Short mmCIF file of C-alpha atoms and ligand atoms in Angstrom, two decimals:
data_model
loop_
_atom_site.label_atom_id
_atom_site.label_comp_id
_atom_site.label_asym_id
_atom_site.label_seq_id
_atom_site.Cartn_x
_atom_site.Cartn_y
_atom_site.Cartn_z
CA UNK A 1183 43.59 -32.30 -3.77
CA UNK A 1184 40.97 -29.59 -3.32
CA UNK A 1185 38.24 -32.24 -3.15
CA UNK A 1186 40.02 -34.24 -0.44
CA UNK A 1187 40.69 -31.08 1.58
CA UNK A 1188 36.99 -30.23 1.35
CA UNK A 1189 35.93 -33.69 2.45
CA UNK A 1190 38.32 -33.57 5.47
CA UNK A 1191 36.91 -30.17 6.34
CA UNK A 1192 33.37 -31.57 6.06
CA UNK A 1193 34.18 -34.57 8.35
CA UNK A 1194 35.81 -32.19 10.83
CA UNK A 1195 32.73 -30.04 10.80
CA UNK A 1196 30.32 -32.96 11.30
CA UNK A 1197 32.42 -34.16 14.28
CA UNK A 1198 32.60 -30.63 15.66
CA UNK A 1199 28.85 -30.17 15.34
CA UNK A 1200 28.11 -33.52 16.95
CA UNK A 1201 30.47 -32.84 19.82
CA UNK A 1202 28.94 -29.43 20.44
CA UNK A 1203 25.31 -30.38 19.75
CA UNK A 1204 24.50 -30.74 23.46
CA UNK A 1205 26.07 -27.40 24.27
CA UNK A 1206 24.42 -25.42 21.48
CA UNK A 1207 21.48 -23.26 22.53
CA UNK A 1208 18.52 -23.76 20.23
CA UNK A 1209 16.50 -20.55 19.82
CA UNK A 1210 12.93 -20.79 21.06
CA UNK A 1211 11.50 -18.79 18.15
CA UNK A 1212 13.07 -18.63 14.67
CA UNK A 1213 11.76 -16.57 11.75
CA UNK A 1214 12.79 -17.30 8.18
CA UNK A 1215 12.50 -14.91 5.24
CA UNK A 1216 12.41 -17.45 2.43
CA UNK A 1217 13.90 -15.47 -0.44
CA UNK A 1218 15.52 -16.39 -3.75
CA UNK A 1219 13.06 -18.67 -5.49
CA UNK A 1220 12.93 -16.51 -8.64
CA UNK A 1221 16.74 -16.26 -8.93
CA UNK A 1222 17.05 -20.02 -8.35
CA UNK A 1223 14.80 -20.65 -11.37
CA UNK A 1224 16.45 -17.95 -13.50
CA UNK A 1225 19.88 -19.50 -12.92
CA UNK A 1226 18.52 -22.69 -14.48
CA UNK A 1227 16.75 -20.93 -17.37
CA UNK A 1228 13.36 -21.82 -15.90
CA UNK A 1229 10.29 -19.65 -15.31
CA UNK A 1230 10.07 -18.08 -11.80
CA UNK A 1231 7.07 -20.18 -10.71
CA UNK A 1232 9.22 -23.32 -11.00
CA UNK A 1233 11.43 -21.75 -8.28
CA UNK A 1234 8.32 -21.36 -6.08
CA UNK A 1235 7.41 -25.02 -6.56
CA UNK A 1236 10.87 -26.12 -5.44
CA UNK A 1237 10.72 -23.57 -2.64
CA UNK A 1238 7.49 -25.19 -1.38
CA UNK A 1239 9.29 -28.55 -1.27
CA UNK A 1240 12.07 -27.04 0.82
CA UNK A 1241 9.43 -25.41 3.05
CA UNK A 1242 8.03 -28.80 3.95
CA UNK A 1243 11.27 -30.66 4.41
CA UNK A 1244 13.07 -28.03 6.42
CA UNK A 1245 10.03 -27.43 8.67
CA UNK A 1246 10.03 -31.13 9.60
CA UNK A 1247 13.78 -31.02 10.28
CA UNK A 1248 13.56 -27.86 12.39
CA UNK A 1249 10.65 -29.30 14.45
CA UNK A 1250 12.97 -32.12 15.47
CA UNK A 1251 15.65 -29.71 16.70
CA UNK A 1252 13.73 -28.52 19.72
CA UNK A 1253 12.56 -25.17 18.27
CA UNK A 1254 9.19 -24.20 19.83
CA UNK A 1255 8.03 -21.55 17.28
CA UNK A 1256 8.96 -21.27 13.64
CA UNK A 1257 7.60 -18.36 11.56
CA UNK A 1258 8.05 -18.70 7.81
CA UNK A 1259 7.47 -15.64 5.56
CA UNK A 1260 5.66 -16.99 2.52
CA UNK A 1261 3.93 -13.95 0.96
CA UNK A 1262 4.16 -10.30 1.89
CA UNK A 1263 1.52 -7.56 1.62
CA UNK A 1264 3.72 -6.11 -1.12
CA UNK A 1265 4.03 -9.35 -3.15
CA UNK A 1266 0.63 -8.58 -4.80
CA UNK A 1267 2.59 -6.08 -6.96
CA UNK A 1268 4.11 -8.96 -8.93
CA UNK A 1269 2.85 -9.87 -12.41
CA UNK A 1270 -0.59 -11.52 -12.27
CA UNK A 1271 0.85 -14.70 -13.75
CA UNK A 1272 3.31 -15.08 -10.88
CA UNK A 1273 0.69 -14.25 -8.23
CA UNK A 1274 -1.66 -16.81 -9.77
CA UNK A 1275 0.97 -19.52 -9.76
CA UNK A 1276 1.72 -18.75 -6.11
CA UNK A 1277 -1.99 -19.12 -5.30
CA UNK A 1278 -1.93 -22.47 -7.08
CA UNK A 1279 1.02 -23.60 -4.97
CA UNK A 1280 -0.70 -22.40 -1.76
CA UNK A 1281 -3.80 -24.38 -2.67
CA UNK A 1282 -1.83 -27.55 -3.25
CA UNK A 1283 0.41 -27.01 -0.26
CA UNK A 1284 -2.51 -26.26 2.07
CA UNK A 1285 -4.36 -29.36 0.93
CA UNK A 1286 -1.32 -31.52 1.58
CA UNK A 1287 -0.62 -29.98 4.94
CA UNK A 1288 -4.06 -31.03 6.14
CA UNK A 1289 -2.59 -34.50 6.52
CA UNK A 1290 1.13 -33.73 6.51
CA UNK A 1291 2.79 -32.60 9.73
CA UNK A 1292 0.40 -34.80 11.67
CA UNK A 1293 3.07 -37.37 12.44
CA UNK A 1294 5.46 -34.56 13.50
CA UNK A 1295 2.76 -33.14 15.79
CA UNK A 1296 3.25 -29.68 14.22
CA UNK A 1297 0.62 -27.07 15.05
CA UNK A 1298 -0.08 -24.82 12.03
CA UNK A 1299 -1.17 -21.22 12.45
CA UNK A 1300 -1.49 -18.53 9.74
CA UNK A 1301 -0.55 -14.95 10.38
CA UNK A 1302 -1.40 -12.05 8.06
CA UNK A 1303 -4.58 -10.72 6.51
CA UNK A 1304 -6.18 -13.85 5.13
CA UNK A 1305 -9.28 -12.01 3.97
CA UNK A 1306 -7.54 -10.94 0.74
CA UNK A 1307 -7.19 -14.50 -0.58
CA UNK A 1308 -9.67 -16.34 -2.80
CA UNK A 1309 -12.49 -17.95 -0.82
CA UNK A 1310 -11.29 -21.55 -1.33
CA UNK A 1311 -7.85 -20.64 0.10
CA UNK A 1312 -9.43 -18.90 3.09
CA UNK A 1313 -11.50 -22.04 3.77
CA UNK A 1314 -8.39 -24.20 3.51
CA UNK A 1315 -6.51 -21.95 5.93
CA UNK A 1316 -9.26 -22.32 8.57
CA UNK A 1317 -9.48 -26.06 7.96
CA UNK A 1318 -5.69 -26.53 8.27
CA UNK A 1319 -5.63 -24.62 11.57
CA UNK A 1320 -8.63 -26.50 12.92
CA UNK A 1321 -7.14 -29.92 12.15
CA UNK A 1322 -3.85 -29.01 13.85
CA UNK A 1323 -5.13 -26.99 16.80
CA UNK A 1324 -4.57 -29.56 19.56
CA UNK A 1325 -1.11 -30.60 18.45
CA UNK A 1326 1.58 -30.29 21.10
CA UNK A 1327 4.75 -30.04 18.99
CA UNK A 1328 6.38 -27.07 17.35
CA UNK A 1329 4.05 -24.19 16.32
CA UNK A 1330 4.54 -23.28 12.71
CA UNK A 1331 3.35 -19.77 11.84
CA UNK A 1332 2.95 -19.32 8.11
CA UNK A 1333 3.03 -15.60 7.28
CA UNK A 1334 0.77 -15.06 4.26
CA UNK A 1335 -0.29 -11.64 3.09
CA UNK A 1336 1.69 -10.56 6.11
CA UNK A 1337 3.25 -7.14 6.55
CA UNK A 1338 4.69 -5.70 9.77
CA UNK A 1339 3.26 -2.25 9.02
CA UNK A 1340 -0.19 -3.69 8.26
CA UNK A 1341 0.00 -5.67 11.51
CA UNK A 1342 0.84 -2.53 13.49
CA UNK A 1343 -1.94 -0.53 11.75
CA UNK A 1344 -4.45 -3.23 12.70
CA UNK A 1345 -3.18 -3.18 16.29
CA UNK A 1346 -3.52 0.61 16.43
CA UNK A 1347 -7.11 0.45 15.11
CA UNK A 1348 -7.98 -2.14 17.80
CA UNK A 1349 -6.42 -0.03 20.51
CA UNK A 1350 -8.39 3.04 19.33
CA UNK A 1351 -11.60 1.05 19.48
CA UNK A 1352 -10.83 -0.28 22.97
CA UNK A 1353 -10.04 3.26 24.16
CA UNK A 1354 -13.30 4.54 22.62
CA UNK A 1355 -15.26 1.79 24.36
CA UNK A 1356 -13.56 2.56 27.66
CA UNK A 1357 -11.79 -0.82 27.88
CA UNK A 1358 -8.36 0.88 27.76
CA UNK A 1359 -7.06 4.19 28.98
CA UNK A 1360 -4.93 6.15 26.45
CA UNK A 1361 -2.69 7.46 29.23
CA UNK A 1362 -2.02 4.04 30.69
CA UNK A 1363 -1.15 2.27 27.42
CA UNK A 1364 1.83 -0.10 27.60
CA UNK A 1365 4.03 -1.94 25.13
CA UNK A 1366 2.19 -5.08 26.14
CA UNK A 1367 -1.10 -3.55 24.95
CA UNK A 1368 0.52 -3.35 21.48
CA UNK A 1369 2.11 -6.83 21.46
CA UNK A 1370 -1.16 -8.33 22.72
CA UNK A 1371 -2.85 -7.08 19.54
CA UNK A 1372 -0.28 -8.42 17.06
CA UNK A 1373 -0.65 -11.76 15.22
CA UNK A 1374 2.10 -13.06 17.51
CA UNK A 1375 0.27 -12.29 20.80
CA UNK A 1376 1.32 -14.89 23.41
CA UNK A 1377 4.39 -15.94 21.36
CA UNK A 1378 7.88 -14.81 22.38
CA UNK A 1379 9.68 -12.45 19.98
CA UNK A 1380 11.92 -14.22 17.45
CA UNK A 1381 15.44 -14.85 18.80
CA UNK A 1382 16.84 -15.41 15.36
CA UNK A 1383 15.73 -14.26 11.91
CA UNK A 1384 17.30 -16.05 8.98
CA UNK A 1385 17.12 -14.60 5.49
CA UNK A 1386 18.11 -16.62 2.43
CA UNK A 1387 18.97 -15.13 -0.97
CA UNK A 1388 21.70 -12.77 0.29
CA UNK A 1389 19.76 -9.56 1.02
CA UNK A 1390 20.24 -7.77 4.32
CA UNK A 1391 16.77 -6.39 4.99
CA UNK A 1392 13.57 -7.30 6.78
CA UNK A 1393 11.21 -6.49 3.88
CA UNK A 1394 8.34 -5.71 6.32
CA UNK A 1395 8.84 -8.87 8.42
CA UNK A 1396 8.08 -8.67 12.16
CA UNK A 1397 8.94 -4.98 12.48
CA UNK A 1398 7.86 -4.71 16.12
CA UNK A 1399 8.95 -8.16 17.24
CA UNK A 1400 12.43 -8.00 15.64
CA UNK A 1401 13.69 -5.23 17.97
CA UNK A 1402 16.32 -7.54 19.47
CA UNK A 1403 16.32 -10.48 17.11
CA UNK A 1404 19.65 -11.72 15.84
CA UNK A 1405 19.79 -11.39 12.05
CA UNK A 1406 21.50 -14.03 9.92
CA UNK A 1407 21.77 -13.73 6.15
CA UNK A 1408 22.95 -16.45 3.82
CA UNK A 1409 23.56 -16.31 0.07
CA UNK A 1410 21.93 -19.74 -0.31
CA UNK A 1411 18.77 -19.38 -2.40
CA UNK A 1412 15.69 -20.73 -0.64
CA UNK A 1413 15.10 -23.90 -2.74
CA UNK A 1414 18.69 -24.94 -1.86
CA UNK A 1415 18.40 -24.21 1.88
CA UNK A 1416 19.60 -27.37 3.63
CA UNK A 1417 19.95 -28.86 7.12
CA UNK A 1418 23.62 -27.83 6.97
CA UNK A 1419 22.58 -24.17 6.23
CA UNK A 1420 20.26 -24.28 9.24
CA UNK A 1421 23.03 -25.68 11.48
CA UNK A 1422 25.39 -22.94 10.26
CA UNK A 1423 22.84 -20.36 11.37
CA UNK A 1424 22.54 -22.01 14.80
CA UNK A 1425 26.32 -22.10 15.18
CA UNK A 1426 26.57 -18.42 14.28
CA UNK A 1427 23.70 -17.56 16.66
CA UNK A 1428 25.58 -19.30 19.47
CA UNK A 1429 28.54 -16.97 18.90
CA UNK A 1430 26.44 -13.82 19.28
CA UNK A 1431 26.41 -11.81 22.48
CA UNK A 1432 22.87 -10.61 23.12
CA UNK A 1433 22.89 -7.63 25.44
CA UNK A 1434 19.42 -6.16 24.93
CA UNK A 1435 20.84 -2.69 25.58
CA UNK A 1436 22.55 -3.78 28.78
CA UNK A 1437 26.26 -4.43 29.30
C1 IPE B 1397 10.66 -15.52 -2.30
O1 IPE B 1397 11.39 -15.64 -3.50
C2 IPE B 1397 9.25 -16.00 -2.43
C3 IPE B 1397 8.23 -14.95 -2.37
C4 IPE B 1397 8.44 -13.70 -2.14
C5 IPE B 1397 6.85 -15.36 -2.64
P1 IPE B 1397 11.34 -14.50 -4.62
O2 IPE B 1397 10.23 -14.80 -5.55
O3 IPE B 1397 11.36 -13.14 -4.00
O4 IPE B 1397 12.74 -14.77 -5.34
P2 IPE B 1397 13.78 -13.68 -5.84
O5 IPE B 1397 14.13 -12.83 -4.66
O6 IPE B 1397 13.11 -12.90 -6.92
O7 IPE B 1397 14.93 -14.48 -6.34
C1 IPE B 1398 10.37 -10.94 1.14
O1 IPE B 1398 10.95 -11.19 -0.11
C2 IPE B 1398 9.03 -11.60 1.24
C3 IPE B 1398 9.04 -13.06 1.32
C4 IPE B 1398 10.09 -13.80 1.37
C5 IPE B 1398 7.75 -13.64 1.41
P1 IPE B 1398 10.80 -10.14 -1.32
O2 IPE B 1398 11.53 -10.73 -2.47
O3 IPE B 1398 9.41 -9.76 -1.50
O4 IPE B 1398 11.58 -8.87 -0.76
P2 IPE B 1398 12.35 -7.70 -1.48
O5 IPE B 1398 11.46 -7.19 -2.59
O6 IPE B 1398 13.61 -8.26 -2.03
O7 IPE B 1398 12.61 -6.64 -0.42
MG1 MG B 1399 12.83 -11.86 -3.44
#
């Protein structure tokens, strides 16, 4: 009984989604805080790094799917400036996954025309990963499809600190006047210069916080949290977020 009700509900939802697909507004820029890999593994009695491996698989599949939905910019939070605090074993296994993922992405995403850009302080990574980051960006630089920003060793506070240092230098060199500084002078010095602010930020894993993600850019982003753990994040979860986004009234402080 319960099963058949659920399947009717599912069919209804698929029809509803299809009918409304043309009317739904697809956000131009979406950010995703990919959280819950560790808990996903723990639930299965597996070591945390296994959760990261499955998370990397979801990363690739969902990026491809989202690029086909008309999203122009997708920013995925992969490693924060605070994630270095984790046990060395976990950090090392994440580096191993990055290595493998980066090597694959040199050829992957080509057929989807996805442009790959890395945001964050890459200088902290081992030399071979830094080289791979530059190589991945170079290979994808002329692609015309969705821009995928991978946030690695990214922190909103670190990004702002770097911007402040650059501004100080420009003021010192007489390129900028301290009295005439504008908000644009700040946003021009962030990793996301020339990219619109995220319209929607999705967080998996059930927490309701930004964890240092896009602190400046998120001023008016819509926040959507789902209990789904990142390795389980599906096309249906993404569509649910879009549906919810379409119900929000964005006023930007106006009426
Ligand atoms: C997110 O999953 C991945 C990274 C931060 C690298 P977590 O590893 O934070 O998983 P939980 O939150 O502990 O379940
Ligand atoms: C945020 O997740 C960082 C990434 C998803 C890369 P965390 O697991 O590090 O965040 P907290 O510790 O729950 O705030
Ligand atoms: Mg977490």
